[in-house]
PDB file of C-alpha atoms and ligand atoms in Angstrom:
ATOM      1  CA  MET A 105     190.458 103.372 170.877  1.00 76.00           C
ATOM      2  CA  TYR A 106     192.799 101.277 168.619  1.00 86.00           C
ATOM      3  CA  SER A 107     191.661 101.790 164.985  1.00 90.00           C
ATOM      4  CA  GLY A 108     193.641  99.018 163.230  1.00 94.00           C
ATOM      5  CA  LEU A 109     190.709  96.625 163.420  1.00 97.00           C
ATOM      6  CA  LYS A 110     188.106  98.963 161.861  1.00 97.00           C
ATOM      7  CA  ASN A 111     186.210  97.301 159.002  1.00 97.00           C
ATOM      8  CA  ARG A 112     187.952  93.978 159.548  1.00 98.00           C
ATOM      9  CA  ASP A 113     186.041  90.672 159.202  1.00 98.00           C
ATOM     10  CA  ILE A 114     186.435  88.145 161.992  1.00 98.00           C
ATOM     11  CA  LEU A 115     185.723  84.726 160.530  1.00 98.00           C
ATOM     12  CA  THR A 116     188.236  82.417 162.226  1.00 98.00           C
ATOM     13  CA  LEU A 117     190.559  84.374 164.606  1.00 98.00           C
ATOM     14  CA  ALA A 118     193.465  83.453 162.291  1.00 97.00           C
ATOM     15  CA  GLU A 119     193.085  86.907 160.721  1.00 97.00           C
ATOM     16  CA  LEU A 120     194.262  88.461 164.006  1.00 97.00           C
ATOM     17  CA  SER A 121     197.863  88.959 165.184  1.00 97.00           C
ATOM     18  CA  GLN A 122     198.689  88.134 168.778  1.00 97.00           C
ATOM     19  CA  GLU A 123     198.812  91.885 169.518  1.00 97.00           C
ATOM     20  CA  GLU A 124     195.335  92.395 168.076  1.00 98.00           C
ATOM     21  CA  LEU A 125     193.945  89.507 170.031  1.00 98.00           C
ATOM     22  CA  LYS A 126     195.409  90.960 173.225  1.00 98.00           C
ATOM     23  CA  ILE A 127     193.882  94.374 172.367  1.00 98.00           C
ATOM     24  CA  ILE A 128     190.419  92.753 172.042  1.00 98.00           C
ATOM     25  CA  LEU A 129     190.874  91.049 175.435  1.00 98.00           C
ATOM     26  CA  ASP A 130     192.037  94.299 177.080  1.00 98.00           C
ATOM     27  CA  VAL A 131     189.102  96.298 175.698  1.00 98.00           C
ATOM     28  CA  ALA A 132     186.753  93.499 176.823  1.00 98.00           C
ATOM     29  CA  TYR A 133     188.253  93.627 180.309  1.00 98.00           C
ATOM     30  CA  ASN A 134     187.611  97.357 180.387  1.00 98.00           C
ATOM     31  CA  PHE A 135     184.007  96.938 179.229  1.00 98.00           C
ATOM     32  CA  LYS A 136     183.385  94.205 181.840  1.00 98.00           C
ATOM     33  CA  LEU A 137     184.810  96.340 184.659  1.00 98.00           C
ATOM     34  CA  ARG A 138     182.702  99.332 183.628  1.00 98.00           C
ATOM     35  CA  TYR A 139     179.608  97.198 183.303  1.00 97.00           C
ATOM     36  CA  ARG A 140     180.165  95.664 186.732  1.00 96.00           C
ATOM     37  CA  THR A 141     180.591  99.073 188.322  1.00 97.00           C
ATOM     38  CA  GLY A 142     177.294 100.306 186.927  1.00 97.00           C
ATOM     39  CA  GLU A 143     178.317 101.940 183.660  1.00 97.00           C
ATOM     40  CA  ARG A 144     175.849 100.105 181.501  1.00 95.00           C
ATOM     41  CA  ILE A 145     175.714 102.376 178.474  1.00 97.00           C
ATOM     42  CA  ILE A 146     178.910 103.372 176.653  1.00 98.00           C
ATOM     43  CA  PRO A 147     177.534 104.845 173.416  1.00 98.00           C
ATOM     44  CA  VAL A 148     180.500 104.427 171.071  1.00 97.00           C
ATOM     45  CA  LEU A 149     178.263 102.910 168.367  1.00 98.00           C
ATOM     46  CA  GLN A 150     175.390 105.374 168.516  1.00 98.00           C
ATOM     47  CA  GLY A 151     173.238 105.178 165.403  1.00 98.00           C
ATOM     48  CA  ARG A 152     174.962 102.034 164.108  1.00 98.00           C
ATOM     49  CA  HIS A 153     173.076  98.892 163.149  1.00 98.00           C
ATOM     50  CA  LEU A 154     174.120  95.254 163.142  1.00 98.00           C
ATOM     51  CA  ALA A 155     172.246  92.675 161.017  1.00 98.00           C
ATOM     52  CA  MET A 156     172.308  89.220 162.573  1.00 98.00           C
ATOM     53  CA  ILE A 157     171.578  86.313 160.166  1.00 98.00           C
ATOM     54  CA  PHE A 158     170.713  82.967 161.714  1.00 98.00           C
ATOM     55  CA  GLU A 159     170.617  79.667 159.762  1.00 98.00           C
ATOM     56  CA  LYS A 160     170.768  77.738 163.079  1.00 98.00           C
ATOM     57  CA  PRO A 161     169.172  78.255 166.530  1.00 98.00           C
ATOM     58  CA  SER A 162     170.913  80.330 169.224  1.00 98.00           C
ATOM     59  CA  THR A 163     170.384  81.638 172.754  1.00 98.00           C
ATOM     60  CA  ARG A 164     173.699  83.059 173.949  1.00 98.00           C
ATOM     61  CA  THR A 165     174.948  84.468 170.676  1.00 98.00           C
ATOM     62  CA  ARG A 166     171.626  86.102 169.852  1.00 98.00           C
ATOM     63  CA  VAL A 167     171.082  87.688 173.284  1.00 98.00           C
ATOM     64  CA  SER A 168     174.731  88.606 174.026  1.00 98.00           C
ATOM     65  CA  PHE A 169     175.151  90.359 170.649  1.00 98.00           C
ATOM     66  CA  GLU A 170     171.804  92.165 170.919  1.00 98.00           C
ATOM     67  CA  THR A 171     172.407  93.452 174.456  1.00 98.00           C
ATOM     68  CA  ALA A 172     176.029  94.304 173.622  1.00 98.00           C
ATOM     69  CA  MET A 173     175.072  96.354 170.558  1.00 98.00           C
ATOM     70  CA  LYS A 174     172.287  98.196 172.461  1.00 98.00           C
ATOM     71  CA  GLU A 175     174.531  98.971 175.428  1.00 98.00           C
ATOM     72  CA  LEU A 176     177.009 100.478 172.958  1.00 98.00           C
ATOM     73  CA  GLY A 177     174.239 102.771 171.732  1.00 98.00           C
ATOM     74  CA  GLY A 178     173.455 100.872 168.592  1.00 98.00           C
ATOM     75  CA  ASP A 179     170.722  98.505 167.492  1.00 98.00           C
ATOM     76  CA  VAL A 180     170.293  95.077 165.772  1.00 98.00           C
ATOM     77  CA  ILE A 181     168.069  93.490 163.151  1.00 98.00           C
ATOM     78  CA  VAL A 182     167.580  89.765 163.637  1.00 98.00           C
ATOM     79  CA  LEU A 183     167.114  87.842 160.401  1.00 98.00           C
ATOM     80  CA  HIS A 184     166.228  84.174 160.274  1.00 98.00           C
ATOM     81  CA  ALA A 185     167.682  82.895 157.023  1.00 97.00           C
ATOM     82  CA  SER A 186     164.564  80.848 156.366  1.00 96.00           C
ATOM     83  CA  GLU A 187     162.488  84.057 156.297  1.00 96.00           C
ATOM     84  CA  MET A 188     164.866  85.963 153.966  1.00 97.00           C
ATOM     85  CA  GLN A 189     164.905  86.038 150.160  1.00 97.00           C
ATOM     86  CA  LEU A 190     168.032  83.857 150.578  1.00 97.00           C
ATOM     87  CA  ALA A 191     165.578  80.981 151.171  1.00 97.00           C
ATOM     88  CA  ARG A 192     164.008  81.680 147.801  1.00 97.00           C
ATOM     89  CA  GLY A 193     167.240  81.674 145.878  1.00 97.00           C
ATOM     90  CA  GLU A 194     168.632  85.193 146.210  1.00 98.00           C
ATOM     91  CA  THR A 195     172.417  84.823 146.187  1.00 98.00           C
ATOM     92  CA  ILE A 196     174.711  85.448 149.156  1.00 98.00           C
ATOM     93  CA  GLU A 197     176.540  88.018 146.965  1.00 98.00           C
ATOM     94  CA  ASP A 198     173.386  90.056 146.348  1.00 98.00           C
ATOM     95  CA  THR A 199     172.318  89.711 149.991  1.00 98.00           C
ATOM     96  CA  ALA A 200     175.698  91.032 151.108  1.00 98.00           C
ATOM     97  CA  ARG A 201     175.623  93.976 148.661  1.00 98.00           C
ATOM     98  CA  THR A 202     172.106  94.930 149.796  1.00 98.00           C
ATOM     99  CA  LEU A 203     172.666  94.604 153.547  1.00 98.00           C
ATOM    100  CA  SER A 204     175.821  96.712 153.223  1.00 98.00           C
ATOM    101  CA  ARG A 205     173.637  99.646 152.106  1.00 98.00           C
ATOM    102  CA  TYR A 206     171.563  99.460 155.265  1.00 98.00           C
ATOM    103  CA  VAL A 207     173.713  98.337 158.159  1.00 98.00           C
ATOM    104  CA  ASP A 208     177.207  98.922 159.618  1.00 98.00           C
ATOM    105  CA  GLY A 209     178.068  95.334 160.366  1.00 98.00           C
ATOM    106  CA  ILE A 210     176.836  91.783 159.784  1.00 98.00           C
ATOM    107  CA  MET A 211     176.978  88.845 162.182  1.00 98.00           C
ATOM    108  CA  ALA A 212     176.050  85.497 160.670  1.00 98.00           C
ATOM    109  CA  ARG A 213     175.560  81.971 162.017  1.00 98.00           C
ATOM    110  CA  VAL A 214     175.709  79.443 159.155  1.00 98.00           C
ATOM    111  CA  TYR A 215     176.187  75.844 158.310  1.00 98.00           C
ATOM    112  CA  GLU A 216     178.975  75.816 155.692  1.00 98.00           C
ATOM    113  CA  HIS A 217     181.873  78.140 156.482  1.00 98.00           C
ATOM    114  CA  TYR A 218     182.309  79.179 152.824  1.00 98.00           C
ATOM    115  CA  LYS A 219     179.033  81.147 153.083  1.00 98.00           C
ATOM    116  CA  LEU A 220     180.702  83.510 155.570  1.00 98.00           C
ATOM    117  CA  GLU A 221     183.677  83.933 153.257  1.00 98.00           C
ATOM    118  CA  LYS A 222     181.344  84.833 150.426  1.00 98.00           C
ATOM    119  CA  LEU A 223     179.347  87.211 152.608  1.00 98.00           C
ATOM    120  CA  ALA A 224     182.563  88.904 153.702  1.00 98.00           C
ATOM    121  CA  GLU A 225     183.839  89.152 150.132  1.00 98.00           C
ATOM    122  CA  TYR A 226     180.756  90.939 148.844  1.00 98.00           C
ATOM    123  CA  SER A 227     179.980  93.098 151.906  1.00 98.00           C
ATOM    124  CA  SER A 228     181.461  96.535 152.323  1.00 98.00           C
ATOM    125  CA  VAL A 229     180.831  96.341 156.081  1.00 98.00           C
ATOM    126  CA  PRO A 230     182.609  94.025 158.512  1.00 98.00           C
ATOM    127  CA  VAL A 231     181.343  90.455 158.859  1.00 98.00           C
ATOM    128  CA  ILE A 232     181.561  88.554 162.168  1.00 98.00           C
ATOM    129  CA  ASN A 233     181.213  84.800 162.420  1.00 98.00           C
ATOM    130  CA  GLY A 234     178.595  83.859 164.979  1.00 98.00           C
ATOM    131  CA  LEU A 235     179.389  80.139 164.425  1.00 98.00           C
ATOM    132  CA  SER A 236     179.885  78.001 161.360  1.00 98.00           C
ATOM    133  CA  ASP A 237     180.405  74.255 161.037  1.00 98.00           C
ATOM    134  CA  LEU A 238     184.182  74.898 161.292  1.00 98.00           C
ATOM    135  CA  HIS A 239     184.685  77.898 163.575  1.00 98.00           C
ATOM    136  CA  HIS A 240     183.201  79.770 166.518  1.00 98.00           C
ATOM    137  CA  PRO A 241     185.599  82.665 166.962  1.00 98.00           C
ATOM    138  CA  MET A 242     183.489  84.716 169.400  1.00 98.00           C
ATOM    139  CA  GLN A 243     183.317  81.641 171.672  1.00 98.00           C
ATOM    140  CA  GLY A 244     187.098  81.217 171.369  1.00 98.00           C
ATOM    141  CA  LEU A 245     187.628  84.829 172.461  1.00 98.00           C
ATOM    142  CA  ALA A 246     185.293  84.471 175.445  1.00 99.00           C
ATOM    143  CA  ASP A 247     187.059  81.213 176.344  1.00 98.00           C
ATOM    144  CA  VAL A 248     190.598  82.658 176.479  1.00 98.00           C
ATOM    145  CA  PHE A 249     189.206  85.727 178.299  1.00 98.00           C
ATOM    146  CA  THR A 250     187.698  83.401 180.905  1.00 98.00           C
ATOM    147  CA  ILE A 251     190.861  81.300 181.206  1.00 98.00           C
ATOM    148  CA  ILE A 252     192.950  84.453 181.764  1.00 98.00           C
ATOM    149  CA  GLU A 253     190.384  85.783 184.270  1.00 98.00           C
ATOM    150  CA  LYS A 254     190.552  82.571 186.301  1.00 98.00           C
ATOM    151  CA  LYS A 255     194.122  81.455 185.793  1.00 98.00           C
ATOM    152  CA  GLY A 256     196.249  84.497 184.897  1.00 96.00           C
ATOM    153  CA  ARG A 257     197.681  86.008 181.722  1.00 94.00           C
ATOM    154  CA  ASP A 258     200.328  83.454 180.839  1.00 95.00           C
ATOM    155  CA  VAL A 259     198.294  80.727 179.176  1.00 97.00           C
ATOM    156  CA  SER A 260     201.531  79.023 178.008  1.00 96.00           C
ATOM    157  CA  LYS A 261     202.043  77.870 181.588  1.00 97.00           C
ATOM    158  CA  LEU A 262     198.677  76.085 181.740  1.00 98.00           C
ATOM    159  CA  LYS A 263     197.607  72.554 180.841  1.00 98.00           C
ATOM    160  CA  ILE A 264     194.420  73.104 178.880  1.00 98.00           C
ATOM    161  CA  VAL A 265     192.580  69.998 177.702  1.00 98.00           C
ATOM    162  CA  PHE A 266     189.607  69.753 175.330  1.00 98.00           C
ATOM    163  CA  VAL A 267     187.886  66.371 175.775  1.00 98.00           C
ATOM    164  CA  GLY A 268     185.472  65.018 173.185  1.00 98.00           C
ATOM    165  CA  ASP A 269     184.957  65.850 169.507  1.00 98.00           C
ATOM    166  CA  GLY A 270     188.253  67.397 168.357  1.00 98.00           C
ATOM    167  CA  GLY A 271     186.721  68.258 164.963  1.00 98.00           C
ATOM    168  CA  ASP A 272     184.160  70.515 166.627  1.00 98.00           C
ATOM    169  CA  ASN A 273     183.870  74.221 165.763  1.00 98.00           C
ATOM    170  CA  VAL A 274     184.383  75.248 169.407  1.00 98.00           C
ATOM    171  CA  ALA A 275     187.485  73.038 169.749  1.00 98.00           C
ATOM    172  CA  HIS A 276     188.899  74.609 166.519  1.00 98.00           C
ATOM    173  CA  SER A 277     188.394  78.177 167.770  1.00 98.00           C
ATOM    174  CA  LEU A 278     189.803  77.334 171.218  1.00 98.00           C
ATOM    175  CA  MET A 279     192.837  75.824 169.557  1.00 98.00           C
ATOM    176  CA  LEU A 280     193.427  78.964 167.465  1.00 98.00           C
ATOM    177  CA  ALA A 281     192.837  81.387 170.355  1.00 98.00           C
ATOM    178  CA  ILE A 282     195.159  79.589 172.737  1.00 98.00           C
ATOM    179  CA  GLY A 283     197.691  79.082 169.948  1.00 98.00           C
ATOM    180  CA  LEU A 284     197.719  82.765 169.058  1.00 98.00           C
ATOM    181  CA  LEU A 285     198.565  83.483 172.739  1.00 98.00           C
ATOM    182  CA  GLY A 286     201.484  81.072 172.531  1.00 97.00           C
ATOM    183  CA  GLY A 287     199.732  78.299 174.501  1.00 98.00           C
ATOM    184  CA  ARG A 288     199.268  74.596 173.958  1.00 97.00           C
ATOM    185  CA  LEU A 289     195.934  72.800 173.643  1.00 98.00           C
ATOM    186  CA  ILE A 290     195.653  69.117 174.327  1.00 98.00           C
ATOM    187  CA  ILE A 291     192.821  67.512 172.425  1.00 98.00           C
ATOM    188  CA  SER A 292     191.584  64.214 173.745  1.00 98.00           C
ATOM    189  CA  SER A 293     189.389  62.601 171.125  1.00 98.00           C
ATOM    190  CA  PRO A 294     188.930  59.176 169.557  1.00 98.00           C
ATOM    191  CA  LYS A 295     190.273  58.299 166.090  1.00 98.00           C
ATOM    192  CA  GLY A 296     188.139  59.920 163.404  1.00 98.00           C
ATOM    193  CA  TYR A 297     187.466  63.011 165.576  1.00 98.00           C
ATOM    194  CA  ASP A 298     190.640  64.956 165.035  1.00 98.00           C
ATOM    195  CA  PRO A 299     190.707  68.713 164.141  1.00 98.00           C
ATOM    196  CA  HIS A 300     189.716  69.379 160.543  1.00 98.00           C
ATOM    197  CA  PRO A 301     192.742  69.468 158.162  1.00 98.00           C
ATOM    198  CA  SER A 302     191.835  73.005 156.967  1.00 97.00           C
ATOM    199  CA  VAL A 303     191.944  74.243 160.545  1.00 98.00           C
ATOM    200  CA  VAL A 304     195.233  72.480 161.237  1.00 98.00           C
ATOM    201  CA  LYS A 305     196.666  74.195 158.136  1.00 98.00           C
ATOM    202  CA  LEU A 306     195.327  77.609 159.335  1.00 97.00           C
ATOM    203  CA  PHE A 307     196.853  76.932 162.753  1.00 98.00           C
ATOM    204  CA  GLU A 308     200.217  76.124 161.286  1.00 97.00           C
ATOM    205  CA  GLU A 309     200.177  79.276 159.164  1.00 97.00           C
ATOM    206  CA  THR A 310     199.260  81.569 162.059  1.00 96.00           C
ATOM    207  CA  ALA A 311     199.297  80.416 165.683  1.00 96.00           C
ATOM    208  CA  SER A 312     202.474  78.371 165.419  1.00 92.00           C
ATOM    209  CA  LYS A 313     204.300  81.668 164.612  1.00 95.00           C
ATOM    210  CA  TYR A 314     203.646  82.690 168.199  1.00 97.00           C
ATOM    211  CA  GLY A 315     204.794  79.398 169.713  1.00 96.00           C
ATOM    212  CA  GLY A 316     201.275  77.940 169.822  1.00 97.00           C
ATOM    213  CA  SER A 317     200.900  74.196 169.547  1.00 97.00           C
ATOM    214  CA  PHE A 318     198.366  71.394 169.977  1.00 97.00           C
ATOM    215  CA  GLU A 319     198.654  67.694 170.696  1.00 98.00           C
ATOM    216  CA  ILE A 320     196.219  64.815 170.367  1.00 98.00           C
ATOM    217  CA  VAL A 321     196.095  62.423 173.329  1.00 98.00           C
ATOM    218  CA  ARG A 322     193.631  59.582 172.768  1.00 98.00           C
ATOM    219  CA  ASP A 323     193.355  58.474 176.445  1.00 98.00           C
ATOM    220  CA  PRO A 324     191.198  61.009 178.337  1.00 98.00           C
ATOM    221  CA  TRP A 325     192.579  59.945 181.713  1.00 98.00           C
ATOM    222  CA  GLU A 326     196.121  60.558 180.610  1.00 98.00           C
ATOM    223  CA  ALA A 327     195.104  63.818 178.924  1.00 98.00           C
ATOM    224  CA  VAL A 328     193.317  65.209 181.992  1.00 98.00           C
ATOM    225  CA  ARG A 329     195.989  64.245 184.535  1.00 98.00           C
ATOM    226  CA  GLY A 330     197.322  67.457 186.119  1.00 98.00           C
ATOM    227  CA  ALA A 331     195.121  69.732 183.924  1.00 98.00           C
ATOM    228  CA  ASP A 332     194.366  73.325 184.882  1.00 98.00           C
ATOM    229  CA  VAL A 333     191.452  73.593 182.485  1.00 98.00           C
ATOM    230  CA  VAL A 334     189.118  70.856 181.193  1.00 99.00           C
ATOM    231  CA  TYR A 335     186.778  71.841 178.339  1.00 99.00           C
ATOM    232  CA  THR A 336     184.107  69.907 176.512  1.00 98.00           C
ATOM    233  CA  ASP A 337     181.330  70.509 173.990  1.00 98.00           C
ATOM    234  CA  VAL A 338     178.363  68.518 172.740  1.00 98.00           C
ATOM    235  CA  TRP A 339     179.008  65.289 170.880  1.00 98.00           C
ATOM    236  CA  VAL A 340     176.357  66.066 168.270  1.00 98.00           C
ATOM    237  CA  SER A 341     176.649  69.593 166.895  1.00 98.00           C
ATOM    238  CA  MET A 342     173.893  71.412 165.002  1.00 98.00           C
ATOM    239  CA  GLY A 343     173.510  69.799 161.612  1.00 98.00           C
ATOM    240  CA  GLN A 344     174.992  66.411 162.711  1.00 98.00           C
ATOM    241  CA  GLU A 345     171.739  64.938 164.019  1.00 98.00           C
ATOM    242  CA  LYS A 346     171.790  62.068 161.516  1.00 98.00           C
ATOM    243  CA  GLU A 347     175.170  60.903 162.887  1.00 98.00           C
ATOM    244  CA  ARG A 348     173.895  60.853 166.498  1.00 98.00           C
ATOM    245  CA  GLU A 349     174.067  57.112 167.116  1.00 98.00           C
ATOM    246  CA  ARG A 350     177.625  56.687 165.827  1.00 98.00           C
ATOM    247  CA  ARG A 351     178.900  59.820 167.589  1.00 98.00           C
ATOM    248  CA  VAL A 352     177.410  58.905 170.993  1.00 98.00           C
ATOM    249  CA  ARG A 353     178.853  55.373 170.716  1.00 98.00           C
ATOM    250  CA  ASP A 354     182.346  56.665 169.742  1.00 98.00           C
ATOM    251  CA  LEU A 355     182.499  59.488 172.235  1.00 98.00           C
ATOM    252  CA  GLU A 356     181.072  57.647 175.258  1.00 98.00           C
ATOM    253  CA  PRO A 357     184.539  57.109 176.858  1.00 98.00           C
ATOM    254  CA  TYR A 358     185.091  60.885 176.719  1.00 98.00           C
ATOM    255  CA  ARG A 359     182.297  61.934 179.101  1.00 98.00           C
ATOM    256  CA  VAL A 360     183.514  64.472 181.674  1.00 98.00           C
ATOM    257  CA  THR A 361     182.582  62.987 185.080  1.00 98.00           C
ATOM    258  CA  SER A 362     183.639  63.820 188.625  1.00 98.00           C
ATOM    259  CA  LEU A 363     186.002  60.877 188.440  1.00 98.00           C
ATOM    260  CA  LEU A 364     187.691  62.235 185.346  1.00 98.00           C
ATOM    261  CA  MET A 365     187.918  65.724 186.955  1.00 98.00           C
ATOM    262  CA  SER A 366     189.590  64.141 190.001  1.00 98.00           C
ATOM    263  CA  TYR A 367     192.604  63.467 187.714  1.00 98.00           C
ATOM    264  CA  ALA A 368     192.978  67.221 187.067  1.00 98.00           C
ATOM    265  CA  LYS A 369     194.653  69.661 189.463  1.00 98.00           C
ATOM    266  CA  ASN A 370     192.729  70.422 192.696  1.00 98.00           C
ATOM    267  CA  ASP A 371     191.976  73.932 191.536  1.00 98.00           C
ATOM    268  CA  ALA A 372     191.139  72.962 187.952  1.00 98.00           C
ATOM    269  CA  ILE A 373     188.242  74.657 186.195  1.00 98.00           C
ATOM    270  CA  PHE A 374     185.616  73.046 183.932  1.00 99.00           C
ATOM    271  CA  MET A 375     184.443  74.903 180.818  1.00 99.00           C
ATOM    272  CA  HIS A 376     181.649  74.376 178.273  1.00 98.00           C
ATOM    273  CA  CYS A 377     180.440  76.758 175.566  1.00 98.00           C
ATOM    274  CA  LEU A 378     176.811  75.657 176.226  1.00 98.00           C
ATOM    275  CA  PRO A 379     174.193  74.507 175.499  1.00 98.00           C
ATOM    276  CA  ALA A 380     175.147  71.299 177.364  1.00 98.00           C
ATOM    277  CA  HIS A 381     173.526  67.907 176.816  1.00 98.00           C
ATOM    278  CA  ARG A 382     173.659  67.021 180.471  1.00 98.00           C
ATOM    279  CA  GLY A 383     174.410  63.326 181.121  1.00 98.00           C
ATOM    280  CA  GLU A 384     175.969  62.981 177.649  1.00 98.00           C
ATOM    281  CA  GLU A 385     179.297  64.834 177.334  1.00 98.00           C
ATOM    282  CA  VAL A 386     179.206  66.072 180.942  1.00 98.00           C
ATOM    283  CA  THR A 387     177.510  64.979 184.174  1.00 98.00           C
ATOM    284  CA  ASP A 388     175.443  67.276 186.374  1.00 98.00           C
ATOM    285  CA  SER A 389     178.019  66.738 189.145  1.00 98.00           C
ATOM    286  CA  VAL A 390     180.644  68.456 187.040  1.00 98.00           C
ATOM    287  CA  ILE A 391     178.682  71.248 185.317  1.00 98.00           C
ATOM    288  CA  ASP A 392     176.983  72.149 188.625  1.00 98.00           C
ATOM    289  CA  GLY A 393     180.076  71.294 190.687  1.00 98.00           C
ATOM    290  CA  LYS A 394     182.961  73.216 192.252  1.00 98.00           C
ATOM    291  CA  TRP A 395     185.037  73.194 189.035  1.00 98.00           C
ATOM    292  CA  SER A 396     182.439  74.815 186.809  1.00 98.00           C
ATOM    293  CA  VAL A 397     182.901  78.329 185.436  1.00 98.00           C
ATOM    294  CA  VAL A 398     180.350  77.963 182.623  1.00 98.00           C
ATOM    295  CA  TRP A 399     178.073  80.879 183.665  1.00 98.00           C
ATOM    296  CA  ASP A 400     181.029  83.330 183.884  1.00 98.00           C
ATOM    297  CA  GLN A 401     182.130  81.966 180.547  1.00 98.00           C
ATOM    298  CA  ALA A 402     178.653  82.595 179.051  1.00 98.00           C
ATOM    299  CA  GLU A 403     178.604  86.135 180.521  1.00 98.00           C
ATOM    300  CA  ASN A 404     181.990  86.876 179.005  1.00 98.00           C
ATOM    301  CA  ARG A 405     180.601  86.340 175.495  1.00 98.00           C
ATOM    302  CA  LYS A 406     178.863  89.669 175.876  1.00 98.00           C
ATOM    303  CA  HIS A 407     181.955  91.575 177.098  1.00 98.00           C
ATOM    304  CA  VAL A 408     184.267  90.256 174.362  1.00 98.00           C
ATOM    305  CA  GLN A 409     181.697  90.870 171.668  1.00 98.00           C
ATOM    306  CA  LYS A 410     181.310  94.447 172.855  1.00 98.00           C
ATOM    307  CA  ALA A 411     185.038  94.815 172.353  1.00 98.00           C
ATOM    308  CA  VAL A 412     184.841  93.287 168.870  1.00 98.00           C
ATOM    309  CA  LEU A 413     181.893  95.432 167.847  1.00 98.00           C
ATOM    310  CA  ALA A 414     183.465  98.633 169.159  1.00 98.00           C
ATOM    311  CA  LEU A 415     186.756  97.835 167.396  1.00 98.00           C
ATOM    312  CA  VAL A 416     185.517  96.637 163.988  1.00 98.00           C
ATOM    313  CA  ILE A 417     182.386  98.676 163.264  1.00 98.00           C
ATOM    314  CA  PRO A 418     183.354 101.992 161.589  1.00 96.00           C
TER     315      PRO A 418
HETATM  316  N1   CP B 592     177.673  79.055 172.927  1.00 54.29           N
HETATM  317  C1   CP B 592     176.777  79.484 172.002  1.00 54.29           C
HETATM  318  O1   CP B 592     177.165  79.954 170.944  1.00 54.29           O
HETATM  319  O2   CP B 592     175.465  79.355 172.368  1.00 54.29           O
HETATM  320  P1   CP B 592     174.199  79.610 171.496  1.00 54.29           P
HETATM  321  O3   CP B 592     174.095  78.464 170.476  1.00 54.29           O
HETATM  322  O4   CP B 592     173.047  79.585 172.454  1.00 54.29           O
HETATM  323  O5   CP B 592     174.328  80.922 170.773  1.00 54.29           O
HETATM  324  N1  NVA B 593     179.472  72.570 168.594  1.00 54.29           N
HETATM  325  C1  NVA B 593     178.152  73.155 168.888  1.00 54.29           C
HETATM  326  C2  NVA B 593     178.325  74.515 169.522  1.00 54.29           C
HETATM  327  C3  NVA B 593     177.037  75.212 169.905  1.00 54.29           C
HETATM  328  C4  NVA B 593     177.303  76.570 170.426  1.00 54.29           C
HETATM  329  C5  NVA B 593     177.325  73.206 167.635  1.00 54.29           C
HETATM  330  O1  NVA B 593     177.815  73.608 166.569  1.00 54.29           O
HETATM  331  O2  NVA B 593     176.135  72.871 167.682  1.00 54.29           O
END
């Protein structure tokens, strides 16, 4: 297996070249095929341990990483940040140094993104971002894997539209993943909900090298017209609960309904990272309807994470 990713941290996707991103997707495809044909255990990480730190709740990330690691012959230790010495003032630096003496990799889900950077700086083992306020790279990988699975390898030919909060971690990672593959993401969001400037800068420094681009289209009807892929995420992300009223009011025109989907191509797909707030950013008729690929998308988290684990853990 390709060894150029060994010991590498994956915090944003911007640390990957286009070639490395494609290698991850190819390895994931191989893992998925083997899993589907009954080869459940591929013990390339026998005896390895992954620590998983959670500052925020999780269903998919927690279970997909744990099953992935175990099916690769390894094991996991789940750590809720509130139950660690971190909660009593131990520094991230000292936590990173200590964990590095016990485990072979660290996955962390945090609020502020800088915590991951610090964890990575002081760990001698690879650190994987399991979601921060700014990025959700494992989701971005599963998203492009799913788009390719449903629509073919050349994402640059597709009209891919993210509708809703353009400053959302999932939107940021989707933008980087598509951009690294040379594609274009259309973000349909109201004023005040554009991608974070630090992510735009990262995008310009990395994805634009490969011909990747993004565009903001305020009108969701114009944005979705002729789309191949329509993607949305919650309007109120974890940690933004105090802003709920304002966010729901501002994002109301961006709900993905059957009527909005009727503006997309006939064979368009609907994507959502989940969990969904049904009735808010998306109606039941869409998430349960003919367009929806959300369960395949959720399954693919596990296959791409297996690829990442197998490639980065020494
Ligand atoms: N999509 C995703 O990361 O889901 P969880 O919050 O359940 O992990
Ligand atoms: N944007 C969402 C994604 C959840 C997987 C959040 O951060 O809560």
